[in-house]
Coordinates of C-alpha atoms and ligand atoms in Angstrom, one line a residue:
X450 CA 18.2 -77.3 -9.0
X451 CA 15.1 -76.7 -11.7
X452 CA 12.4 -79.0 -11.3
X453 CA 12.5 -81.0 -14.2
X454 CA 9.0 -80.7 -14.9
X455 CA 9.0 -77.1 -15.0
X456 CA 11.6 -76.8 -17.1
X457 CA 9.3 -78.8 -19.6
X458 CA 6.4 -76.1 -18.5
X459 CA 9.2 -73.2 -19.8
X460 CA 9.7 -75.0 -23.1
X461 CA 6.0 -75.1 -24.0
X462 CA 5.2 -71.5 -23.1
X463 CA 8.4 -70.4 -25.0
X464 CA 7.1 -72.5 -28.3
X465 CA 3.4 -70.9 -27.2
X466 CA 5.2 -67.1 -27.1
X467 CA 6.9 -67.6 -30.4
X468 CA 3.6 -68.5 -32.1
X469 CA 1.8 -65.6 -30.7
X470 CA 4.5 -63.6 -31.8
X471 CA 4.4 -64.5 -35.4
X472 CA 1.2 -64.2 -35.1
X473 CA 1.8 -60.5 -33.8
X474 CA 3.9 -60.0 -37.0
X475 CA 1.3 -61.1 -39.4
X476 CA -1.3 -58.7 -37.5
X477 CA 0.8 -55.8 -37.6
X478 CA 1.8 -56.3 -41.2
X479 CA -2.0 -56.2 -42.0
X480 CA -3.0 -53.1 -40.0
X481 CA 0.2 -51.3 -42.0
X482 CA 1.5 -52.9 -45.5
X483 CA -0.4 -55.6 -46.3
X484 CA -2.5 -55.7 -49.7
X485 CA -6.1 -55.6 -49.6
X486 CA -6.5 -58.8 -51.4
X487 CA -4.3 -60.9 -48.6
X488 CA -6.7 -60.2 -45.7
X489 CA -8.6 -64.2 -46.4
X490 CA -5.4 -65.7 -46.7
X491 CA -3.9 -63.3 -43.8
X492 CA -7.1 -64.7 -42.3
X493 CA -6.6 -68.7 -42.5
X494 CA -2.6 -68.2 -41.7
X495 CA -3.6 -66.4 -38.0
X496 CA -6.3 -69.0 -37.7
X497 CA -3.8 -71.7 -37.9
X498 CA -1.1 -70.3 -35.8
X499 CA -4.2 -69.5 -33.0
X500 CA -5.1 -73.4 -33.6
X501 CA -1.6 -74.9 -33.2
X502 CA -0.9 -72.4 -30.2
X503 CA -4.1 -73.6 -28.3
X504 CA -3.6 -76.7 -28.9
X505 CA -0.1 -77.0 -27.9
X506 CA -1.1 -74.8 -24.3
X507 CA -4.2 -76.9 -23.5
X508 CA -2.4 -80.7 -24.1
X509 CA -3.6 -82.9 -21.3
X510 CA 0.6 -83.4 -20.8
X511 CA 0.5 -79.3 -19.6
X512 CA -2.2 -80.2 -17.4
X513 CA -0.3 -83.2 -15.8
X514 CA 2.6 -81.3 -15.0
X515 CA 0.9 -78.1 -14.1
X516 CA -0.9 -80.8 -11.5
X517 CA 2.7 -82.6 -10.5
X518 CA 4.0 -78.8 -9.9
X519 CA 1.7 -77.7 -6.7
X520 CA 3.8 -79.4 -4.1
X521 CA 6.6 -77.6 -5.6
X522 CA 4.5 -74.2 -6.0
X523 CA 3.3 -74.6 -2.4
X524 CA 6.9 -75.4 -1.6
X525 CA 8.1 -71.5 -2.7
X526 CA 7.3 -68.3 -1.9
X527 CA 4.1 -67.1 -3.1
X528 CA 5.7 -64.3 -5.0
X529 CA 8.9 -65.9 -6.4
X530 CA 9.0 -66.4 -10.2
X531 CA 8.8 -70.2 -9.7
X532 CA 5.2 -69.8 -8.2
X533 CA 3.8 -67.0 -9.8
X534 CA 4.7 -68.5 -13.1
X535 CA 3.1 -72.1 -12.2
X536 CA -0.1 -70.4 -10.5
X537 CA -0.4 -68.0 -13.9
X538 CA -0.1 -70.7 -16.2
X539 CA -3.0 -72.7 -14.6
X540 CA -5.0 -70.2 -14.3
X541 CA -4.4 -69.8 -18.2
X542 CA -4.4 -73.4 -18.9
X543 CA -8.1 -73.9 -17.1
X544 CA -9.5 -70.6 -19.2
X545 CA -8.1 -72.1 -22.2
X546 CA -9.0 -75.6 -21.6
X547 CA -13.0 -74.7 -21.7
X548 CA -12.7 -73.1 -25.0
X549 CA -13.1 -75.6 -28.1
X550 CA -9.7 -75.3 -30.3
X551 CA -12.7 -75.2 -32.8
X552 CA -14.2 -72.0 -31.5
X553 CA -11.2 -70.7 -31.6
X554 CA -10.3 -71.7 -35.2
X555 CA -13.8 -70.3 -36.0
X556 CA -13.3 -66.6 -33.5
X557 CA -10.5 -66.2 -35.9
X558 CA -11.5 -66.8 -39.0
X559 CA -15.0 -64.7 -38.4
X560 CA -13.0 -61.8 -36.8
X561 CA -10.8 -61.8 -40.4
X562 CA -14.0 -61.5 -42.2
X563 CA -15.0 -58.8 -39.8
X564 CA -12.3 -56.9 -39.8
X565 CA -12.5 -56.7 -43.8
X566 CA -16.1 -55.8 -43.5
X567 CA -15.6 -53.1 -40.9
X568 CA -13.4 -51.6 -43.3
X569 CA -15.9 -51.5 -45.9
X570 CA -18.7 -50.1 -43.8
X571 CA -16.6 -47.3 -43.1
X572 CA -15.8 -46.9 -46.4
X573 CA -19.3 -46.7 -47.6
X574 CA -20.4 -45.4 -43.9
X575 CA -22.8 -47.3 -43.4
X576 CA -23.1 -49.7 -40.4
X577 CA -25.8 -52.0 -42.6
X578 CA -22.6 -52.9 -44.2
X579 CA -21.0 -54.3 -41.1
X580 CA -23.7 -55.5 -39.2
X581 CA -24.2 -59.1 -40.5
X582 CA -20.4 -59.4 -40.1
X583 CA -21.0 -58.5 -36.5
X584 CA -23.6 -60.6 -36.0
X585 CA -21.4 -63.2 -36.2
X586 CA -18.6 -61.9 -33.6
X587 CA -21.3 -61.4 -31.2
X588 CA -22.4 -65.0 -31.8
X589 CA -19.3 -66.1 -31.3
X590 CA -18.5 -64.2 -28.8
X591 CA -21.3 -65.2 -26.5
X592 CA -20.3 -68.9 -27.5
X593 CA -16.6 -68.0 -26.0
X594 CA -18.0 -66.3 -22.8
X595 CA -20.8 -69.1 -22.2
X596 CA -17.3 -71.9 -22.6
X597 CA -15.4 -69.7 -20.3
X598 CA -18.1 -69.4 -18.0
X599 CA -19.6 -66.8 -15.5
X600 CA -22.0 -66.4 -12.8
X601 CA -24.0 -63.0 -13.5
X602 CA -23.2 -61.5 -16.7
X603 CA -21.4 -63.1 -19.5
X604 CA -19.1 -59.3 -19.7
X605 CA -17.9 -61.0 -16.3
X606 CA -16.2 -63.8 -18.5
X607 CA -14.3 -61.5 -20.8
X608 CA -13.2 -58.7 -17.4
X609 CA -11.5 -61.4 -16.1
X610 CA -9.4 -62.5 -18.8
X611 CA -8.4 -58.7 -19.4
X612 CA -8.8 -57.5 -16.0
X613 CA -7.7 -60.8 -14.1
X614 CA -10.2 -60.7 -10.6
X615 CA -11.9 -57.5 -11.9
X616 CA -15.9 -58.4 -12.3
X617 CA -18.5 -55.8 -14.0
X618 CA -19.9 -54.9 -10.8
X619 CA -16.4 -53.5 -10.2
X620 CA -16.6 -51.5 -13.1
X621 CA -19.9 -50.2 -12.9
X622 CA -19.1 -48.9 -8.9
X623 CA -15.8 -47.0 -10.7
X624 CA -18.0 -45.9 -13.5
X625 CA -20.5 -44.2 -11.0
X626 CA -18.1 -42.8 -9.1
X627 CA -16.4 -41.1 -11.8
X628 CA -19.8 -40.4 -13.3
X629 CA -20.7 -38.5 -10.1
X630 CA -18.1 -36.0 -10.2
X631 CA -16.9 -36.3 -13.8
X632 CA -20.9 -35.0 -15.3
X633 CA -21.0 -31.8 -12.8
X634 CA -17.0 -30.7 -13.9
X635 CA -18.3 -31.2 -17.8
X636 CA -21.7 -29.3 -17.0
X637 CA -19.6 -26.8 -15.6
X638 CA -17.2 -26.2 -18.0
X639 CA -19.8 -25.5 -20.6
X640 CA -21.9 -23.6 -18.5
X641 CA -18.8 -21.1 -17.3
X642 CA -19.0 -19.3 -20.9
X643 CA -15.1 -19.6 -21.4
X644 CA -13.5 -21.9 -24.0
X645 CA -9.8 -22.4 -24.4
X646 CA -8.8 -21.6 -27.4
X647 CA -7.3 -24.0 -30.0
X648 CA -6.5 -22.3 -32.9
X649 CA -2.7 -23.0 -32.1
X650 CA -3.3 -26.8 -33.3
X651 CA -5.2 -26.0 -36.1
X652 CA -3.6 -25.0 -39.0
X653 CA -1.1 -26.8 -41.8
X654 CA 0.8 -29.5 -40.3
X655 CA 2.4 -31.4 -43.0
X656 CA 2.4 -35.0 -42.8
X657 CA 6.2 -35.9 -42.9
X658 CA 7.0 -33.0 -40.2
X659 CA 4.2 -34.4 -37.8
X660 CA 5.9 -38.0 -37.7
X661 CA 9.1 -36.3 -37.6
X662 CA 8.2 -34.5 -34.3
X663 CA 5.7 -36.9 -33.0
X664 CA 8.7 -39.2 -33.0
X665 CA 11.1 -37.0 -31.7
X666 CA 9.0 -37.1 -28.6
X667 CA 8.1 -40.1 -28.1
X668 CA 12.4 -40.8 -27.8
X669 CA 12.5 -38.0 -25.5
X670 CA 10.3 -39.7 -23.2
X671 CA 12.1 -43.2 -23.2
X672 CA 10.3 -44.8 -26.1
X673 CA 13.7 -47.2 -27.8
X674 CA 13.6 -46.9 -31.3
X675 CA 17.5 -47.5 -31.7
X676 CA 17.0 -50.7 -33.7
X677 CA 14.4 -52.4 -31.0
X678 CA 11.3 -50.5 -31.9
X679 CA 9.5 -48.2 -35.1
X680 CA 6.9 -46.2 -36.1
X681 CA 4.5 -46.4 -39.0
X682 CA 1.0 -45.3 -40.0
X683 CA -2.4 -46.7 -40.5
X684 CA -6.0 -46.3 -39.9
X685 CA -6.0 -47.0 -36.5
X686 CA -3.5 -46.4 -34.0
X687 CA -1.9 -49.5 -31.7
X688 CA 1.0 -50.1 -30.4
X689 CA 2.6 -54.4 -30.4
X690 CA 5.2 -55.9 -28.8
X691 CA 6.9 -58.8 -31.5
X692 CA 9.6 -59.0 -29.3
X693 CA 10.9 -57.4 -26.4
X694 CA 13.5 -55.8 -28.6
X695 CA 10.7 -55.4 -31.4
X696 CA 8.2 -53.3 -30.5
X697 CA 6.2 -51.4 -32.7
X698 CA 3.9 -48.4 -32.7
X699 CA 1.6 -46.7 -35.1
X700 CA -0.5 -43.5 -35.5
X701 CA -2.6 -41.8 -37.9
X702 CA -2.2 -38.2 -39.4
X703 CA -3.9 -35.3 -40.2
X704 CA -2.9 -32.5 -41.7
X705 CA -4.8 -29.8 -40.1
X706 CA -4.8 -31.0 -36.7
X707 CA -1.7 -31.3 -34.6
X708 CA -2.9 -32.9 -31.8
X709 CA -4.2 -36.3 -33.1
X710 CA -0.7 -37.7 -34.5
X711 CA 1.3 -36.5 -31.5
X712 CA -0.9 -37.6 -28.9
X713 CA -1.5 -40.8 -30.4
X714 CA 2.1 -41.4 -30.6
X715 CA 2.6 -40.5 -27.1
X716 CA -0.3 -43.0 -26.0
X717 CA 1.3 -46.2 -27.9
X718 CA 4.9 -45.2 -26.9
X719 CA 3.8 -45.5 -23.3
X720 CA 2.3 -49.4 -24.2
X721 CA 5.8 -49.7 -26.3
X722 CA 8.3 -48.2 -23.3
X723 CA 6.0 -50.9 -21.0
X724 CA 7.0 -54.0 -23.5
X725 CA 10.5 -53.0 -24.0
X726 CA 10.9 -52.8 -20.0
X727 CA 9.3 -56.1 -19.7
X728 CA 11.7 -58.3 -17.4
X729 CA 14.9 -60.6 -19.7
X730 CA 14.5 -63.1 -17.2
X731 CA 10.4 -63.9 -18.0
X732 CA 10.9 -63.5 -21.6
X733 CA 8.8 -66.1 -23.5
X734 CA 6.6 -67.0 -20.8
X735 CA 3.6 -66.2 -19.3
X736 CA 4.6 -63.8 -17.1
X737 CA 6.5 -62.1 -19.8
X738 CA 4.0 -59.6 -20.5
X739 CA 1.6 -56.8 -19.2
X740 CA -0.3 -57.5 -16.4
X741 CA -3.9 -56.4 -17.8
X742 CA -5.2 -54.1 -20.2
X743 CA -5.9 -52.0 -17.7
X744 CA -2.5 -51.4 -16.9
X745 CA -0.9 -51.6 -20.0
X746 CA -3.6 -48.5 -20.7
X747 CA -2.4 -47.1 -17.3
X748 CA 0.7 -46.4 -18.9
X749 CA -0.4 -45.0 -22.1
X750 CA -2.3 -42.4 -20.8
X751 CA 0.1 -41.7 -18.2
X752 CA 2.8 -40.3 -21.0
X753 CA -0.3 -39.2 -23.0
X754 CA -2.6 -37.1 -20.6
X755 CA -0.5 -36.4 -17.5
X756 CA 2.5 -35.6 -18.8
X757 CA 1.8 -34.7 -22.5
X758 CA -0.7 -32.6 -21.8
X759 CA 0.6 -30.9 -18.5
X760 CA 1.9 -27.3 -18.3
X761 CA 5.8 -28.6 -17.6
X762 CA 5.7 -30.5 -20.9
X763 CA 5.2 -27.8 -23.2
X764 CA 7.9 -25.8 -21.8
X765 CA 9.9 -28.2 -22.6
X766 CA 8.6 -29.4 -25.9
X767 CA 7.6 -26.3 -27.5
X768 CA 10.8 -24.9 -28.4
X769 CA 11.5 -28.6 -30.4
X770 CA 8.5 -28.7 -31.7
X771 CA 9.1 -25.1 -33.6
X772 CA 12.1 -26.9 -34.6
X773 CA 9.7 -29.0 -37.3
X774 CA 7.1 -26.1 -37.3
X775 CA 8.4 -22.8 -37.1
X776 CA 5.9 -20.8 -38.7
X777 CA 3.0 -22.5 -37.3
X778 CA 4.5 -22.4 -33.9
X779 CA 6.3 -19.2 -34.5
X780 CA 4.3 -16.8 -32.2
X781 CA 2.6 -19.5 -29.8
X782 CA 3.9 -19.7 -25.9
X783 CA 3.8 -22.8 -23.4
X784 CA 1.0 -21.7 -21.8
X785 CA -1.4 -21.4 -25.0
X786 CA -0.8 -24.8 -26.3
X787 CA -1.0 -26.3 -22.8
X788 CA -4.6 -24.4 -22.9
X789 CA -5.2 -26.0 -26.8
X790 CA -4.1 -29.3 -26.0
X791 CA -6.6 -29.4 -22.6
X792 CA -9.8 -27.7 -24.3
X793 CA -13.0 -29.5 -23.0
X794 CA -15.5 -30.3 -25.4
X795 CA -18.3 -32.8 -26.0
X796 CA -17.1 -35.4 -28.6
X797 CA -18.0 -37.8 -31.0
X798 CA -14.8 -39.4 -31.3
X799 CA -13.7 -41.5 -28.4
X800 CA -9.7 -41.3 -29.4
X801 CA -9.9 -37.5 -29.4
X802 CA -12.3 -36.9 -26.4
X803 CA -10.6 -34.4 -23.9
X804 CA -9.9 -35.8 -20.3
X805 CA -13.0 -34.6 -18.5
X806 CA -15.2 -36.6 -21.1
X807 CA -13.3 -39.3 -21.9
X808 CA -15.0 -42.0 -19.4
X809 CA -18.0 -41.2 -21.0
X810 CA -17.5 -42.6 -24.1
X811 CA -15.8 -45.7 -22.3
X812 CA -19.4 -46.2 -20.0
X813 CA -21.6 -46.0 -22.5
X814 CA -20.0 -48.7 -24.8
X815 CA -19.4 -50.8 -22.0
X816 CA -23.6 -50.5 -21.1
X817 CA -23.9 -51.3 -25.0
X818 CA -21.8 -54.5 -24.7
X819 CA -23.6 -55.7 -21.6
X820 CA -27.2 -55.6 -23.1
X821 CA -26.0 -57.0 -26.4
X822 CA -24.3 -60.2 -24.5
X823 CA -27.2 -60.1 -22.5
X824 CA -29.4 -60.8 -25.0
X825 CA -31.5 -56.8 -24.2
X826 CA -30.0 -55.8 -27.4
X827 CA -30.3 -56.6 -30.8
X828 CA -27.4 -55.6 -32.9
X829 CA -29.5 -54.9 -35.5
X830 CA -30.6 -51.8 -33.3
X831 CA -27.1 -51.1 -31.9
X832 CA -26.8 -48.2 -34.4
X833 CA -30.0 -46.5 -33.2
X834 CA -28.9 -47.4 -29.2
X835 CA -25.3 -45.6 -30.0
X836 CA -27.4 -42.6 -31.0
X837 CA -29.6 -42.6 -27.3
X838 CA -26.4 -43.4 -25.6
X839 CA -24.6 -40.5 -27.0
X840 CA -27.4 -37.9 -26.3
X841 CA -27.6 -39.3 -22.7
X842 CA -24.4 -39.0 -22.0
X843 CA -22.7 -36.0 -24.0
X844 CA -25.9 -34.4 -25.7
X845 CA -24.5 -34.9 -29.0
X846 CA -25.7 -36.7 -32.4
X847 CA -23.4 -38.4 -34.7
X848 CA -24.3 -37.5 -38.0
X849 CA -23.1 -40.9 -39.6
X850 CA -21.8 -43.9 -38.7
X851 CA -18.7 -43.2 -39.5
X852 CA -18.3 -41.2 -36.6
X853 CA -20.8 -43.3 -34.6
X854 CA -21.2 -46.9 -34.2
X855 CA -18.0 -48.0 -36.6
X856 CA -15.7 -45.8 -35.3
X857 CA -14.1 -48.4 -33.1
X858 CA -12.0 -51.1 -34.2
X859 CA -12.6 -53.3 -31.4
X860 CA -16.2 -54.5 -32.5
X861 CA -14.2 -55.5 -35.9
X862 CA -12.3 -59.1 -33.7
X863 CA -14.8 -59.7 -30.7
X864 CA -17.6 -58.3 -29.0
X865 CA -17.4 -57.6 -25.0
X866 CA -14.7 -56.5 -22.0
X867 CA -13.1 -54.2 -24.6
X868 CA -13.6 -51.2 -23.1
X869 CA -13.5 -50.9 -19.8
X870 CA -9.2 -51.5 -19.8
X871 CA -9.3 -47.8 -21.0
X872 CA -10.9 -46.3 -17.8
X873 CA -9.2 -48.6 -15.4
X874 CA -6.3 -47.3 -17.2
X875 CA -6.9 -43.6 -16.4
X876 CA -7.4 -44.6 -12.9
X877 CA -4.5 -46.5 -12.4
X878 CA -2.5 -43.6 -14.0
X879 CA -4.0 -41.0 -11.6
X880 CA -3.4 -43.4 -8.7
X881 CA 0.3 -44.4 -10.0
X882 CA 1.5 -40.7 -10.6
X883 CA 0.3 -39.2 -7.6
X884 CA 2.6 -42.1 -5.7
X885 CA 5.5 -41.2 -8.2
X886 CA 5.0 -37.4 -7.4
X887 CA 5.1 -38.2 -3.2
X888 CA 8.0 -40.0 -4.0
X889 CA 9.8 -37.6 -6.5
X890 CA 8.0 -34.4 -5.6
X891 CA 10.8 -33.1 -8.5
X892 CA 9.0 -34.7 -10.8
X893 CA 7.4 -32.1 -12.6
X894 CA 10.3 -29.8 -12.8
X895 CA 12.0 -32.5 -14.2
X896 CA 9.9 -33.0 -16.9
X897 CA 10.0 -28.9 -17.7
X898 CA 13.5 -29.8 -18.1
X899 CA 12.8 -32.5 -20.7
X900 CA 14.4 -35.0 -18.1
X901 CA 12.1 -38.0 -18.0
X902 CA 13.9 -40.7 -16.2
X903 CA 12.9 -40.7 -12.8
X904 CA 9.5 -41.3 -13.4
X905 CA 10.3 -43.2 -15.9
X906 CA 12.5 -45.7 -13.7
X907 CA 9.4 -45.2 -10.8
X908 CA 7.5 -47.0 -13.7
X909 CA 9.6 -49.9 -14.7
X910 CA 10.7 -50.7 -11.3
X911 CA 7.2 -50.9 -9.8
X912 CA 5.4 -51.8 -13.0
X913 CA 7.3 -52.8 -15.9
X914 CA 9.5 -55.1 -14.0
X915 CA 6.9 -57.5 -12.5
X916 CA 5.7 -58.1 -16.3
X917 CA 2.7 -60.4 -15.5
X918 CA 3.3 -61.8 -11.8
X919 CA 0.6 -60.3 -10.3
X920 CA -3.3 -59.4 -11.4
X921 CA -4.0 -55.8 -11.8
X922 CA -5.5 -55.3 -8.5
X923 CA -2.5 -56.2 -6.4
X924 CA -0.3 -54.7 -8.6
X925 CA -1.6 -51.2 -8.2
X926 CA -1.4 -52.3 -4.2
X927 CA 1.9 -53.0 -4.2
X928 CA 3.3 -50.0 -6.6
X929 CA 0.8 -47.5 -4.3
X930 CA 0.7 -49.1 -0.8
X931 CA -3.2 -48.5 -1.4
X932 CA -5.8 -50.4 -3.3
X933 CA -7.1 -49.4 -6.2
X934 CA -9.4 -46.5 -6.2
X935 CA -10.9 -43.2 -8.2
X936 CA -9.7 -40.9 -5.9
X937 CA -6.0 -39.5 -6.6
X938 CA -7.7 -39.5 -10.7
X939 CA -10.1 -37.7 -9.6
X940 CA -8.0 -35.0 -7.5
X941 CA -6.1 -34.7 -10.6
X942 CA -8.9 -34.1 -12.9
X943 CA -10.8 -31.9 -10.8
X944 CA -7.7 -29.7 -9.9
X945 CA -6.3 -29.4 -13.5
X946 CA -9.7 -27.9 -15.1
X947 CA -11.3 -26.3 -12.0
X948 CA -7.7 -24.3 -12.6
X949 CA -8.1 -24.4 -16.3
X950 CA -11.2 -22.6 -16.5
X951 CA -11.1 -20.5 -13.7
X952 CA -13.9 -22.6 -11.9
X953 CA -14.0 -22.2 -8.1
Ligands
ZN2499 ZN1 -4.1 -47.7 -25.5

């Protein structure tokens, strides 16, 4: 029989779901369709729905039950849905219940007025433009991480909401491992003399054909879109879930570059195929979503990077993208757009960096965030930071701010913990595929094939099925047998462009 009380605990989280899910809605409708002049109002309406949701998840009733449940939590198995969902919901419930519902009212209302003046900077590219705006998240922000409280760095406070038992130390230890083999393979590359050649991707793509293929692929993969998902456009790609049979992805497009459209779309189709594989029975509750960023980004760059941009794939793909393209693809083989699609080059972009330098972009913002919430940085002098951090870490100089310090749209809603999700993503994708391959060695002849469902099914029986049961670290543990760790990522890495460009 169902406790009574936590059939009460499923009724709140289900009215808590629905409100972030409208709230989903209204966000999605303002990154795509919505007027320029609706962003205050858009503003107050998410504010509201944030307020009402908060308040409803932190009533002292929620923490009464939530108390009155551990006999019946100690009572189940640890990993039964019963428990997990009772230990997951106080672990939300005591985060939530140290942050004001007025700070929360406020984070919203300064991140619409961000957001709006993000888009204006960029417009005017200028960061001058911005930078009061962002003064403001960062206040904030620190206000948010100082409520949720930490014990050495206030990025520790925001990790493990994202990344739940993750701490920046963590990170940092990833980072220099990566770091220590990731700098040499770049150095290199650039020092071998050879460049692959790209000219394949860069010619007249029209805009309608792009989406048209780009879509086609991301249905060949698994992504739903027979009435329980779509595609649009807008400035910056995402990918939300409204529903589990609503789940919506966007890109950008650009005319005279292939790449950025399709492998954008391929990267939110893998967050998309994880929401639509989250499990019926957890809908509208807690554990009715992705475990962490971190691996919801595990299995973005999975479909992206290791299959998108692996030699099997275009086999298979290039004959249906000349389908959409046949005079730009007419005389191009597998093999030369697997070489375009993998050419390593120093970046000011982090959406469009190539594998090898990827990270990069990823540490260096992370280092930013830390000495900002740290109070070593000034965000007045973030602009001039971004430049030494860049320089440091890829040589390079953005020439504005455009395609500097704005270029992210993360700094636009909150400052801190944004960042590091993507690089524990590529790890976890590395250390998931390489269990997937020992298990289905078939794999990638499968995928020359244009049959994805084995790895596929690997990924929402290990992953998508568990939803939100378990943090990121166990999860990886019990998909893998191992815990997490750089290693199979960095095999793949090292193995794909030592081979790439003929390095020994
Ligand atoms: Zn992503």
């Amino acid at each position: 029989m169902v406790h009574e009380t936590y059939r009460k605990l499923l009724e709140v989280m289900a009215e808590v779901v629905d409100l972030n899910r409208a709230a989903a809605v209204l966000h999605w409708d303002r990154l795509t369709y919505m007027p320029a002049a609706g962003a205050m109002a858009r503003g107050e309406q998410t504010a509201t729905l944030a307020r009402i949701a908060h308040l409803r998840s932190t009533s002292p009733e929620v923490g009464a039950w939530l108390e009155a449940l551990r006999p019946y939590e100690e009572s189940l198995g640890a990993d039964s849905d019963e428990a997990s969902m009772i230990r997951v919901a106080h672990r939300l419930y005591e985060k939530a219940t140290r942050i004001p519902t007025e700070l929360i009212v406020e984070q919203a209302l300064v991140a619409a007025a961000a957001h709006e003046a993000w888009l204006k900077a960029r417009e005017e590219n200028r960061f001058e433009v911005f930078r009061p705006a962002l003064e403001q998240v960062v206040d904030v922000s620190g206000r948010v991480a100082s409520a949720l409280g930490y014990v050495n760095s206030p990025m520790d406070a925001f990790i493990d909401v994202a990344e739940p038992g993750i701490t920046a130390a963590f990170c940092e230890g990833l980072f220099a491992e990566l770091r220590a083999e990731l700098v040499p393979l770049a150095r290199a590359i650039a020092e071998s003399g050879r460049q692959l050649p790209d000219s394949v991707l860069r010619n007249h793509f029209p805009a309608e054909q792009q989406l048209a293929c780009g879509t086609a692929a991301v249905r060949a993969i698994g992504f739903d879109l027979d009435g329980r998902g779509r595609v649009d456009t807008t400035v910056h790609p995402f990918a939300i879930g409204c529903s589990l049979d609503d789940v919506r992805i966007t890109t950008r497009i650009r005319p005279d570059d292939f790449g950025n459209c399709f492998f954008s779309l391929l990267h939110e189709a893998g967050h998309g195929m994880y929401e639509q594989g989250l499990p019926r029975r957890l809908d509208r509750t807690v554990l009715g979503e992705g475990a962490s960023g971190g691996l919801h980004e595990s299995q973005s760059r999975l479909w992206e990077n290791l299959v998108g941009r692996s030699q099997e794939f275009w086999q298979y793909f290039l004959p249906r993208a000349r389908e959409f393209f046949p005079q730009q693809f007419a005389g191009a083989t597998p093999d030369a757009v697997y070489r375009a699609v993998n050419r390593v080059t120093p970046s000011l972009i982090r959406t469009e960096a190539d594998e090898v330098t990827y990270n990069l972009h990823v540490m260096f913002r992370f280092e930013l965030e830390k000495a900002v919430l740290e109070g070593r940085l000034a965000v007045a002098d973030l602009r001039d930071a971004w430049q030494d951090k860049l320089r440091q870490y890829l040589g390079l100089t953005a020439p504005d701010d455009l395609r500097g310090v704005l270029q992210d749209i993360h700094w636009s809603g909150h400052f801190g913990g944004a960042f590091q999700s993507y690089t524990l993503g590529n790890v976890i994708a590395g250390q998931l595929y390489a269990a997937a391959l020992a298990d289905h060695p078939e794999i990638p002849e499968d995928i020359a094939r244009g049959q994805f469902g084995k790895l596929f099914d690997w990924m929402r029986t290990r992953i998508h099925e568990c939803g939100a049961k378990f943090a990121p670290g166990e999860m990886v543990q019990r998909a893998t047998g191992k815990p997490l760790q750089a290693r199979p990522y960095l095999d793949y890495l090292g193995r794909k462009f030592r081979s790439l460009y003929g390095l020994s």
